Each structure stands twice: as structure tokens, then as C-alpha cells.
mmCIF file of C-alpha atoms in Angstrom:
data_model
loop_
_atom_site.group_PDB
_atom_site.id
_atom_site.type_symbol
_atom_site.label_atom_id
_atom_site.label_comp_id
_atom_site.label_asym_id
_atom_site.label_seq_id
_atom_site.Cartn_x
_atom_site.Cartn_y
_atom_site.Cartn_z
ATOM 1 C CA MET A 20 18.700 3.638 -23.790
ATOM 2 C CA ASN A 21 15.574 4.193 -21.351
ATOM 3 C CA THR A 22 13.903 6.915 -22.089
ATOM 4 C CA VAL A 23 11.503 7.167 -19.470
ATOM 5 C CA VAL A 24 14.309 7.491 -17.049
ATOM 6 C CA ALA A 25 16.263 10.134 -19.001
ATOM 7 C CA LYS A 26 12.366 11.769 -19.220
ATOM 8 C CA LEU A 27 12.341 11.633 -15.379
ATOM 9 C CA GLN A 28 15.484 12.924 -14.643
ATOM 10 C CA ARG A 29 14.890 15.869 -16.789
ATOM 11 C CA GLN A 30 11.730 16.849 -15.582
ATOM 12 C CA PHE A 31 13.595 16.589 -12.202
ATOM 13 C CA GLN A 32 16.782 18.502 -12.900
ATOM 14 C CA ASP A 33 14.258 21.419 -14.444
ATOM 15 C CA TYR A 34 12.111 21.531 -11.667
ATOM 16 C CA LEU A 35 14.699 21.749 -9.299
ATOM 17 C CA VAL A 36 16.281 24.632 -10.780
ATOM 18 C CA SER A 37 13.093 26.496 -11.701
ATOM 19 C CA LEU A 38 13.077 26.042 -6.704
ATOM 20 C CA TYR A 39 16.026 28.353 -7.077
ATOM 21 C CA GLN A 40 15.468 30.479 -9.894
ATOM 22 C CA GLN A 41 12.082 31.446 -8.315
ATOM 23 C CA GLY A 42 14.103 32.100 -4.821
ATOM 24 C CA PHE A 43 12.783 29.123 -2.821
ATOM 25 C CA LEU A 44 15.968 27.507 -2.619
ATOM 26 C CA ASP A 45 19.514 29.012 -2.147
ATOM 27 C CA ASN A 46 22.977 27.633 -2.306
ATOM 28 C CA GLN A 47 22.367 25.766 1.034
ATOM 29 C CA PHE A 48 20.407 23.632 -0.381
ATOM 30 C CA THR A 49 23.073 22.343 -2.869
ATOM 31 C CA GLU A 50 25.338 21.670 0.254
ATOM 32 C CA LEU A 51 22.745 19.490 1.700
ATOM 33 C CA ARG A 52 22.416 17.544 -1.150
ATOM 34 C CA LYS A 53 26.123 16.829 -1.512
ATOM 35 C CA LEU A 54 25.942 15.133 1.882
ATOM 36 C CA GLN A 55 23.692 12.522 0.702
ATOM 37 C CA ASP A 56 24.753 9.480 -1.010
ATOM 38 C CA GLU A 57 23.519 6.042 -2.139
ATOM 39 C CA GLY A 58 24.408 5.011 0.876
ATOM 40 C CA THR A 59 22.223 7.881 2.587
ATOM 41 C CA PRO A 60 19.234 8.229 -0.171
ATOM 42 C CA ASP A 61 16.579 9.741 3.027
ATOM 43 C CA PHE A 62 19.351 12.781 4.070
ATOM 44 C CA VAL A 63 17.730 15.320 2.495
ATOM 45 C CA ALA A 64 14.285 14.386 3.313
ATOM 46 C CA GLU A 65 14.811 13.553 6.630
ATOM 47 C CA VAL A 66 16.196 16.933 7.254
ATOM 48 C CA VAL A 67 13.677 19.091 5.553
ATOM 49 C CA SER A 68 10.981 16.710 7.908
ATOM 50 C CA LEU A 69 12.747 17.511 10.834
ATOM 51 C CA PHE A 70 12.390 21.122 9.289
ATOM 52 C CA PHE A 71 8.544 21.788 8.845
ATOM 53 C CA ASP A 72 7.976 19.877 11.870
ATOM 54 C CA ASP A 73 10.124 22.809 13.843
ATOM 55 C CA CYS A 74 8.717 25.344 11.668
ATOM 56 C CA SER A 75 4.955 24.217 12.495
ATOM 57 C CA LYS A 76 6.071 23.932 16.559
ATOM 58 C CA LEU A 77 7.713 27.663 16.578
ATOM 59 C CA ILE A 78 4.695 28.943 14.755
ATOM 60 C CA ASN A 79 2.257 27.828 17.315
ATOM 61 C CA SER A 80 4.095 28.988 20.066
ATOM 62 C CA MET A 81 4.646 32.502 18.890
ATOM 63 C CA SER A 82 1.244 33.021 17.644
ATOM 64 C CA ARG A 83 0.192 31.953 21.233
ATOM 65 C CA SER A 84 2.577 34.878 22.450
ATOM 66 C CA LEU A 85 1.244 37.272 19.930
ATOM 67 C CA GLU A 86 -2.082 36.398 20.695
ATOM 68 C CA ARG A 87 -3.015 39.173 23.242
ATOM 69 C CA PRO A 88 -2.646 42.233 22.651
ATOM 70 C CA GLU A 89 -1.837 43.722 25.689
ATOM 71 C CA ASN A 90 0.073 41.197 26.470
ATOM 72 C CA VAL A 91 2.895 40.154 24.359
ATOM 73 C CA ASP A 92 6.200 38.149 25.314
ATOM 74 C CA PHE A 93 8.304 39.720 22.390
ATOM 75 C CA LYS A 94 10.960 37.958 24.021
ATOM 76 C CA GLN A 95 9.822 34.547 23.344
ATOM 77 C CA VAL A 96 8.576 35.680 19.986
ATOM 78 C CA ASP A 97 12.159 36.964 19.383
ATOM 79 C CA SER A 98 13.406 33.291 20.438
ATOM 80 C CA GLY A 99 11.248 31.870 17.830
ATOM 81 C CA VAL A 100 12.155 34.402 14.975
ATOM 82 C CA HIS A 101 16.113 33.653 15.760
ATOM 83 C CA GLN A 102 15.353 29.566 15.620
ATOM 84 C CA LEU A 103 13.628 29.789 12.849
ATOM 85 C CA LYS A 104 15.897 31.985 10.609
ATOM 86 C CA GLY A 105 18.490 29.574 11.523
ATOM 87 C CA SER A 106 16.975 26.387 10.735
ATOM 88 C CA SER A 107 16.130 27.970 7.493
ATOM 89 C CA SER A 108 19.620 29.131 6.958
ATOM 90 C CA SER A 109 20.827 25.485 7.760
ATOM 91 C CA VAL A 110 18.396 24.029 5.299
ATOM 92 C CA GLY A 111 18.859 26.726 2.249
ATOM 93 C CA ALA A 112 15.048 27.469 2.725
ATOM 94 C CA ARG A 113 16.039 31.267 1.012
ATOM 95 C CA ARG A 114 11.936 32.529 1.076
ATOM 96 C CA VAL A 115 11.413 31.545 4.679
ATOM 97 C CA LYS A 116 14.690 32.536 5.818
ATOM 98 C CA ASN A 117 13.806 36.652 4.526
ATOM 99 C CA VAL A 118 10.914 36.397 5.964
ATOM 100 C CA CYS A 119 12.695 35.963 8.930
ATOM 101 C CA ILE A 120 14.774 39.067 8.681
ATOM 102 C CA SER A 121 11.576 41.344 8.442
ATOM 103 C CA PHE A 122 10.251 39.178 11.497
ATOM 104 C CA LYS A 123 12.726 40.137 13.687
ATOM 105 C CA GLU A 124 12.884 43.329 12.453
ATOM 106 C CA CYS A 125 9.011 43.889 13.966
ATOM 107 C CA CYS A 126 9.868 42.525 17.058
ATOM 108 C CA ASP A 127 12.828 44.599 17.889
ATOM 109 C CA VAL A 128 10.259 47.534 17.421
ATOM 110 C CA GLN A 129 8.134 45.440 19.184
ATOM 111 C CA ASN A 130 5.369 45.648 16.386
ATOM 112 C CA ARG A 131 2.370 43.236 17.400
ATOM 113 C CA GLU A 132 0.527 43.889 13.611
ATOM 114 C CA GLY A 133 3.860 43.228 12.264
ATOM 115 C CA CYS A 134 4.595 40.626 13.525
ATOM 116 C CA LEU A 135 1.324 39.082 12.417
ATOM 117 C CA ARG A 136 1.725 40.213 9.089
ATOM 118 C CA CYS A 137 5.195 38.182 9.332
ATOM 119 C CA LEU A 138 4.173 35.382 11.316
ATOM 120 C CA GLN A 139 1.275 34.998 8.489
ATOM 121 C CA GLN A 140 3.653 35.089 6.049
ATOM 122 C CA VAL A 141 6.166 32.509 7.379
ATOM 123 C CA ASP A 142 3.587 30.252 7.785
ATOM 124 C CA TYR A 143 2.633 30.432 3.799
ATOM 125 C CA GLU A 144 6.114 30.418 2.588
ATOM 126 C CA TYR A 145 7.274 27.193 4.268
ATOM 127 C CA LYS A 146 3.516 25.477 3.936
ATOM 128 C CA MET A 147 4.345 26.013 -0.164
ATOM 129 C CA LEU A 148 7.912 24.635 0.472
ATOM 130 C CA LYS A 149 6.970 21.696 1.986
ATOM 131 C CA THR A 150 4.640 20.763 -1.342
ATOM 132 C CA LYS A 151 7.447 22.172 -3.904
ATOM 133 C CA LEU A 152 10.006 20.106 -2.237
ATOM 134 C CA GLN A 153 7.526 16.836 -2.015
ATOM 135 C CA ASP A 154 7.244 17.268 -5.510
ATOM 136 C CA LEU A 155 10.700 16.943 -6.144
ATOM 137 C CA PHE A 156 11.441 13.956 -3.465
ATOM 138 C CA ASN A 157 8.466 12.344 -5.677
ATOM 139 C CA LEU A 158 10.258 13.089 -8.773
ATOM 140 C CA GLU A 159 13.196 11.598 -7.166
ATOM 141 C CA GLN A 160 11.576 8.212 -6.245
ATOM 142 C CA GLN A 161 10.288 7.762 -9.917
ATOM 143 C CA ILE A 162 13.886 8.160 -11.283
ATOM 144 C CA VAL A 163 15.017 5.445 -8.922
ATOM 145 C CA GLN A 164 11.850 3.057 -9.088
ATOM 146 C CA ALA A 165 12.334 3.336 -12.738
ATOM 147 C CA GLY A 166 16.089 2.244 -12.048
ATOM 148 C CA GLY A 167 17.506 5.652 -12.852
ATOM 149 C CA ALA A 168 20.230 7.463 -10.965
ATOM 150 C CA ILE A 169 19.272 11.180 -9.489
ATOM 151 C CA PRO A 170 21.200 13.554 -11.397
ATOM 152 C CA GLN A 171 23.736 15.832 -10.203
ATOM 153 C CA VAL A 172 22.628 19.308 -10.850
ATOM 154 C CA ASN A 173 24.115 21.910 -10.947
ATOM 155 C CA ILE A 174 22.880 25.486 -10.280
ATOM 156 C CA ASN A 175 24.261 28.848 -11.190
ATOM 157 C CA THR B 29 79.121 -9.693 41.445
ATOM 158 C CA PHE B 30 78.464 -8.684 37.598
ATOM 159 C CA LEU B 31 75.076 -7.391 38.195
ATOM 160 C CA THR B 32 76.607 -4.647 40.950
ATOM 161 C CA ASN B 33 79.498 -3.688 39.180
ATOM 162 C CA HIS B 34 77.604 -3.424 36.067
ATOM 163 C CA LYS B 35 74.070 -1.619 37.857
ATOM 164 C CA HIS B 36 74.838 1.464 35.645
ATOM 165 C CA ILE B 37 75.440 -0.437 31.945
ATOM 166 C CA ILE B 38 72.211 -2.109 32.733
ATOM 167 C CA SER B 39 70.213 0.777 33.586
ATOM 168 C CA LEU B 40 71.556 2.702 30.754
ATOM 169 C CA LEU B 41 70.403 -0.814 28.138
ATOM 170 C CA SER B 42 67.013 -0.759 30.323
ATOM 171 C CA SER B 43 66.673 2.769 29.385
ATOM 172 C CA LEU B 44 67.570 2.267 25.526
ATOM 173 C CA VAL B 45 65.278 -0.885 25.442
ATOM 174 C CA TYR B 46 62.283 1.183 27.267
ATOM 175 C CA ILE B 47 62.334 3.789 24.916
ATOM 176 C CA SER B 48 62.733 1.786 22.104
ATOM 177 C CA LEU B 49 59.504 -0.012 23.128
ATOM 178 C CA ILE B 50 58.006 3.584 23.484
ATOM 179 C CA ASP B 51 59.017 4.919 19.450
ATOM 180 C CA MET B 52 57.524 1.146 18.452
ATOM 181 C CA ALA B 53 54.176 2.189 20.702
ATOM 182 C CA GLU B 54 54.250 5.297 19.089
ATOM 183 C CA VAL B 55 55.067 4.342 15.347
ATOM 184 C CA MET B 56 52.268 1.662 15.126
ATOM 185 C CA ARG B 57 49.251 3.663 16.391
ATOM 186 C CA PRO B 58 46.879 3.279 13.619
ATOM 187 C CA GLU B 59 46.504 7.375 13.317
ATOM 188 C CA LYS B 60 49.979 7.468 13.168
ATOM 189 C CA LEU B 61 50.384 5.113 10.517
ATOM 190 C CA ASP B 62 48.519 6.670 8.363
ATOM 191 C CA MET B 63 49.712 10.551 9.282
ATOM 192 C CA SER B 64 51.107 10.992 5.949
ATOM 193 C CA ASN B 65 47.990 10.117 3.240
ATOM 194 C CA ASP B 66 46.453 12.461 2.036
ATOM 195 C CA THR B 67 42.805 13.421 4.314
ATOM 196 C CA SER B 68 40.178 12.855 1.568
ATOM 197 C CA SER B 69 37.082 10.754 3.691
ATOM 198 C CA LEU B 70 38.024 7.831 0.815
ATOM 199 C CA GLY B 71 41.010 6.635 2.379
ATOM 200 C CA SER B 72 41.682 7.633 5.864
ATOM 201 C CA PRO B 73 40.623 6.269 9.211
ATOM 202 C CA GLU B 74 38.073 7.722 11.365
ATOM 203 C CA LEU B 75 40.822 10.203 12.662
ATOM 204 C CA LEU B 76 38.611 12.931 14.941
ATOM 205 C CA HIS B 77 36.088 12.163 17.468
ATOM 206 C CA VAL B 78 34.072 15.525 17.723
ATOM 207 C CA LEU B 79 32.055 16.558 20.028
ATOM 208 C CA ALA B 80 28.918 18.846 18.486
ATOM 209 C CA VAL B 81 27.102 20.619 20.829
ATOM 210 C CA ASP B 82 23.351 22.365 19.433
ATOM 211 C CA ASP B 83 19.936 23.222 20.513
ATOM 212 C CA SER B 84 18.534 23.066 17.098
ATOM 213 C CA ILE B 85 17.473 19.524 16.281
ATOM 214 C CA VAL B 86 18.005 20.943 12.469
ATOM 215 C CA ASP B 87 21.327 21.802 12.929
ATOM 216 C CA ARG B 88 22.424 18.972 14.526
ATOM 217 C CA LYS B 89 21.733 16.063 12.136
ATOM 218 C CA PHE B 90 23.358 18.460 9.776
ATOM 219 C CA ILE B 91 26.296 18.811 11.436
ATOM 220 C CA GLU B 92 26.160 15.177 12.302
ATOM 221 C CA ARG B 93 26.342 14.148 8.427
ATOM 222 C CA LEU B 94 28.716 16.748 8.038
ATOM 223 C CA LEU B 95 30.848 15.389 10.116
ATOM 224 C CA ARG B 96 30.894 12.150 9.453
ATOM 225 C CA VAL B 97 31.196 12.652 5.372
ATOM 226 C CA SER B 98 34.314 13.744 7.005
ATOM 227 C CA SER B 99 35.457 11.212 8.605
ATOM 228 C CA CYS B 100 34.697 11.995 11.919
ATOM 229 C CA LYS B 101 33.480 9.436 15.424
ATOM 230 C CA VAL B 102 30.938 12.174 15.879
ATOM 231 C CA THR B 103 28.804 12.669 19.251
ATOM 232 C CA VAL B 104 25.855 15.153 19.044
ATOM 233 C CA VAL B 105 24.169 16.601 22.079
ATOM 234 C CA ASP B 106 22.001 19.116 22.315
ATOM 235 C CA SER B 107 23.065 21.829 25.282
ATOM 236 C CA ALA B 108 26.251 22.265 27.056
ATOM 237 C CA THR B 109 24.760 20.975 30.441
ATOM 238 C CA ARG B 110 24.808 17.765 28.132
ATOM 239 C CA ALA B 111 28.119 18.309 26.582
ATOM 240 C CA LEU B 112 29.528 18.957 30.427
ATOM 241 C CA GLN B 113 27.744 15.976 31.903
ATOM 242 C CA TYR B 114 29.325 13.740 28.668
ATOM 243 C CA LEU B 115 32.997 14.928 29.490
ATOM 244 C CA GLY B 116 32.579 14.162 33.458
ATOM 245 C CA LEU B 117 32.782 18.341 34.130
ATOM 246 C CA ASP B 118 29.644 18.224 35.793
ATOM 247 C CA GLY B 119 30.435 17.004 39.189
ATOM 248 C CA ASN B 120 28.455 13.783 38.766
ATOM 249 C CA HIS B 121 31.950 12.115 37.709
ATOM 250 C CA SER B 122 29.619 9.723 35.375
ATOM 251 C CA PHE B 123 31.859 9.248 32.421
ATOM 252 C CA VAL B 124 32.966 6.118 31.009
ATOM 253 C CA GLY B 125 36.806 6.518 30.660
ATOM 254 C CA PHE B 126 39.244 8.895 29.534
ATOM 255 C CA GLU B 127 40.824 6.429 27.386
ATOM 256 C CA ASP B 128 37.059 5.524 25.911
ATOM 257 C CA LEU B 129 36.045 9.339 25.961
ATOM 258 C CA LYS B 130 39.343 10.599 23.848
ATOM 259 C CA ILE B 131 37.342 13.651 22.498
ATOM 260 C CA ASN B 132 39.629 15.358 19.690
ATOM 261 C CA LEU B 133 37.519 18.151 19.322
ATOM 262 C CA ILE B 134 34.480 20.713 20.429
ATOM 263 C CA MET B 135 32.318 22.789 18.195
ATOM 264 C CA THR B 136 30.011 24.237 19.932
ATOM 265 C CA ASP B 137 26.932 26.564 18.830
ATOM 266 C CA TYR B 138 27.192 30.301 20.350
ATOM 267 C CA SER B 139 23.840 31.294 21.698
ATOM 268 C CA MET B 140 22.190 28.312 23.235
ATOM 269 C CA PRO B 141 19.212 28.428 25.954
ATOM 270 C CA GLY B 142 20.648 27.967 29.552
ATOM 271 C CA MET B 143 23.963 27.929 28.775
ATOM 272 C CA THR B 144 26.327 28.998 25.970
ATOM 273 C CA GLY B 145 28.709 28.158 23.579
ATOM 274 C CA TYR B 146 30.815 30.628 25.193
ATOM 275 C CA GLU B 147 30.308 29.926 28.549
ATOM 276 C CA LEU B 148 30.445 25.958 27.614
ATOM 277 C CA LEU B 149 34.505 27.084 25.939
ATOM 278 C CA LYS B 150 35.020 28.765 29.471
ATOM 279 C CA LYS B 151 34.308 25.574 31.493
ATOM 280 C CA ILE B 152 36.560 23.741 29.715
ATOM 281 C CA LYS B 153 39.562 26.180 29.151
ATOM 282 C CA GLU B 154 38.962 26.261 33.119
ATOM 283 C CA SER B 155 39.548 22.106 33.781
ATOM 284 C CA SER B 156 42.577 20.763 33.499
ATOM 285 C CA ALA B 157 41.589 17.838 31.896
ATOM 286 C CA PHE B 158 40.002 19.448 28.774
ATOM 287 C CA ARG B 159 41.616 22.850 28.247
ATOM 288 C CA GLU B 160 44.239 20.977 25.593
ATOM 289 C CA ILE B 161 40.715 20.004 23.340
ATOM 290 C CA PRO B 162 40.058 22.801 20.454
ATOM 291 C CA VAL B 163 36.877 24.537 20.648
ATOM 292 C CA VAL B 164 34.973 25.563 17.596
ATOM 293 C CA ILE B 165 32.145 28.200 18.067
ATOM 294 C CA MET B 166 29.444 28.172 15.578
ATOM 295 C CA SER B 167 27.152 30.748 15.063
ATOM 296 C CA SER B 168 24.664 32.144 12.846
ATOM 297 C CA GLU B 169 25.847 35.953 13.757
ATOM 298 C CA ASN B 170 29.032 37.921 12.270
ATOM 299 C CA ILE B 171 29.398 39.769 15.524
ATOM 300 C CA LEU B 172 33.128 40.975 16.154
ATOM 301 C CA PRO B 173 33.304 41.388 19.345
ATOM 302 C CA ARG B 174 31.742 38.227 20.047
ATOM 303 C CA ILE B 175 34.073 36.581 17.423
ATOM 304 C CA ASP B 176 36.871 38.631 19.600
ATOM 305 C CA ARG B 177 35.645 37.443 22.494
ATOM 306 C CA CYS B 178 35.637 34.042 21.717
ATOM 307 C CA LEU B 179 38.923 33.926 20.762
ATOM 308 C CA GLU B 180 40.530 36.084 23.460
ATOM 309 C CA GLU B 181 38.674 32.711 26.028
ATOM 310 C CA GLY B 182 40.796 30.325 23.852
ATOM 311 C CA ALA B 183 38.620 29.216 20.424
ATOM 312 C CA GLU B 184 40.224 27.474 18.181
ATOM 313 C CA ASP B 185 38.120 29.058 15.186
ATOM 314 C CA PHE B 186 35.021 30.656 15.325
ATOM 315 C CA LEU B 187 32.316 29.211 11.910
ATOM 316 C CA LEU B 188 29.856 31.260 10.556
ATOM 317 C CA LYS B 189 26.743 29.127 10.393
ATOM 318 C CA PRO B 190 25.652 27.400 7.912
ATOM 319 C CA VAL B 191 28.787 25.600 8.319
ATOM 320 C CA LYS B 192 30.266 24.249 5.035
ATOM 321 C CA LEU B 193 32.078 20.959 3.841
ATOM 322 C CA ALA B 194 35.308 23.013 3.409
ATOM 323 C CA ASP B 195 34.805 24.590 6.851
ATOM 324 C CA VAL B 196 35.475 21.059 8.317
ATOM 325 C CA LYS B 197 38.486 19.728 6.308
ATOM 326 C CA ARG B 198 40.119 23.317 6.784
ATOM 327 C CA LEU B 199 39.443 22.451 10.224
ATOM 328 C CA ARG B 200 40.490 18.990 10.355
ATOM 329 C CA ASP B 201 43.398 19.218 8.377
ATOM 330 C CA SER B 202 45.062 22.044 10.555
ATOM 331 C CA LEU B 203 44.358 19.762 13.763
ATOM 332 C CA LEU B 204 45.524 16.939 12.040
ATOM 333 C CA LYS B 205 48.842 19.227 11.111
ATOM 334 C CA ALA B 206 48.896 20.154 14.739
ATOM 335 C CA ASP B 207 48.811 16.512 15.610
ATOM 336 C CA GLU B 208 51.324 15.975 12.761
ATOM 337 C CA ILE B 209 54.399 18.620 14.081
ATOM 338 C CA ALA B 210 53.831 17.578 17.618
ATOM 339 C CA PHE B 211 54.122 13.786 16.315
ATOM 340 C CA LYS B 212 57.074 15.033 15.108
ATOM 341 C CA ASN B 213 58.823 16.422 17.836
ATOM 342 C CA ILE B 214 58.278 13.286 20.331
ATOM 343 C CA MET B 215 60.194 10.901 17.944
ATOM 344 C CA HIS B 216 62.482 13.814 17.659
ATOM 345 C CA LYS B 217 63.321 13.845 21.444
ATOM 346 C CA ARG B 218 62.821 10.168 21.720
ATOM 347 C CA GLU B 219 65.671 9.608 18.846
ATOM 348 C CA LEU B 220 68.136 12.079 21.083
ATOM 349 C CA GLN B 221 67.815 10.414 23.836
ATOM 350 C CA ALA B 222 68.341 7.140 22.612
ATOM 351 C CA ASN B 223 71.470 8.581 21.307
ATOM 352 C CA ASP B 224 72.152 10.231 24.025
ATOM 353 C CA ILE B 225 72.282 6.571 25.893
ATOM 354 C CA TYR B 226 74.049 5.276 23.626
ATOM 355 C CA SER B 227 77.111 7.869 23.230
ATOM 356 C CA GLN B 228 77.205 6.497 27.302
ATOM 357 C CA LEU B 229 77.425 3.140 26.349
ATOM 358 C CA LYS B 230 79.965 3.467 24.111
ATOM 359 C CA ARG B 231 82.212 5.441 26.040
ATOM 360 C CA ALA B 232 81.801 2.148 28.238
ATOM 361 C CA LYS B 233 82.856 0.307 26.214
ATOM 362 C CA ILE B 234 80.181 -2.242 25.825
#
């Protein structure tokens, strides 16, 4: 009966599906959503928020390590990439995770230029994802405020 | 006197009463009563207290929720050192008391700064108090020699990150099953003891 809710739910569903289709998210994000319920409606938002904070922190410290060409601490960078890869994998941030794979390869061969490129790319990807997910959470909020339920979305 | 003549009988009777009381205590423990129910998160009470160890804040939040959804009581720490402190294995003896602690499962990340999950596993298996607690290693890297090393050191299982709900369910089911088998063995043993005493009493013509 409530067409406003139905419209918002449709919008939400389409948007979420598009994020998967465009490779921003993978199956792990679906697993995260499964863990959320009426009792913990902010769970996904909280986890991704921690993830984005982690990204920012790690990118800053890796940037410092890569700063001076004559004195790069590749061990520190490698540790940062490992952590970033792990956490992006845990939240389903597919593009960020994929950059980390290339990033690790540059680190392994101590390619500073390559590392700097990857660093820039990972920074871009996480910020892009942050914007996309913010839009998604806003849609969620609108649905709830309109009195509707968040749709279960099947990705395949 | 009655007492000295029947000392043997009285000792048999008290053993029987003792064993019956133990039986009743075993049966009435809340977790044992629900043993035969299905293990879905809807009906069953919290059966497992899990100690989760991970240096990643994202992974800690994730695993905590995963375990809560799976009807587990969860304690999360951010390093192997803190895990040892919690268990009271760091030499400081700062833990509350074994009964309150009652950890049923330890899940630890493999790669952590300082002490690794593997080193934590070894420390736990070296401890007489905690070596029986199953330890599960989690890792984002599928490295076979690593997996072998952990299993050889006594790890219960090795899970590839990110951990899934299905992994936790499988783990929980297999641990509860092992517990159920152990419980049945205890009950059977008590039954045999009770039967033996009953036969002795019969022979003594009570």
C-alpha cells in the first residue's frame, strides 16, 4: 500500500545490486549483512566505519614509510598492505582488496614507484567505496523512517 | 554394634547415594539438559564461551558478532599476550577463577605482531590447566606448511579468513558432539558403578 516505501526499497535493492555488479563489493559484504538484525541495525555501518578509519590510518603510515626514496621501510609497508588486505577482505571491499594484491607484489620486489601508484589507487578506492556506502546507508535510513523494512537482497 | 557389623554395607550405601547425587548433578546441569535439542541459535542457551584473539579491529568486531549470532558467549582480546593474561598464563596470576573463566574454545588469528597465533597455540598446549581447550587458528593465507604445523601442534581446526557463519556452526556442532560423547561415557561409567554396588548389596542380602 505504501508506495513511497516500495519505491525506496526498490531503489535500495537496485543500488546494492549495482555495487556488486560494478565490483565494489563481493560476497563477504553479503555475509556481513546476514549478521545484522533488528536488534543490531547499525552493525554493517559500524564495521565499515572501522574499516575506513583503518584505511586512513594505514595509508598515512605507509605514505610516511615511502616518502624518502633513499630510505624506504618496505617491511613496514608490507605489514600495512597485509593488514589492509585482511580488513578489506573481511568487509567485502573487493576493489580495495584487489589493489592490495598488486600493492603486495610491488612491495615484494621493492618497487617504490609501483608502491606509490598502488597507494594512490588504494586511497582512491576506499574513498570511493565510502561515498557509495554512505549513499546506501542513507537509503536504508529513509526506508526505516518511512516505516518500511530493509529488503533482503539476493545477489547472484 | 550395628554400625561396626554393618560398616561394609553402610559404606556401599553411601557410595550408592554419592553416585546417585553425582548423576543428578550431571543431568541437571543446564547445558546438559539441552544437549539433545537442535543447535540453532533460536532455542539453545549460550553453550560455548569463546576467547577470540585478533590484532585487527575490523576482524575483532566481525568475529565477535559472528560468534554472538551463533549463540556463543564471547571475550575478545587484541593480542596473544592479552589472551595469556586473561587465562592467567602470563605468570601474574591475575585471573578471576577457573569456574568463572570456563573457556570452551579459543579462536586466534595466525599473523599477529609480537606473539603469533602459532606461539599462543604452543603456550596453551604446554599448560596443564588449558591444554584440553580446543584452539582454532584463523588465517587469511592458505599456506599448507603453516596449516600442517598448526595441526601438528594440536590445533583443533584451521579456518581461512574471512570466517563464515557456516564455519562457526560446523565448529560448534563438532565441539558439542564431542562434549555429548564425553558426557554419555561418564553417565555409562556411573551406571556401571551403581550396578556393581547394587549387586554387592544384593549379595549381602539387604
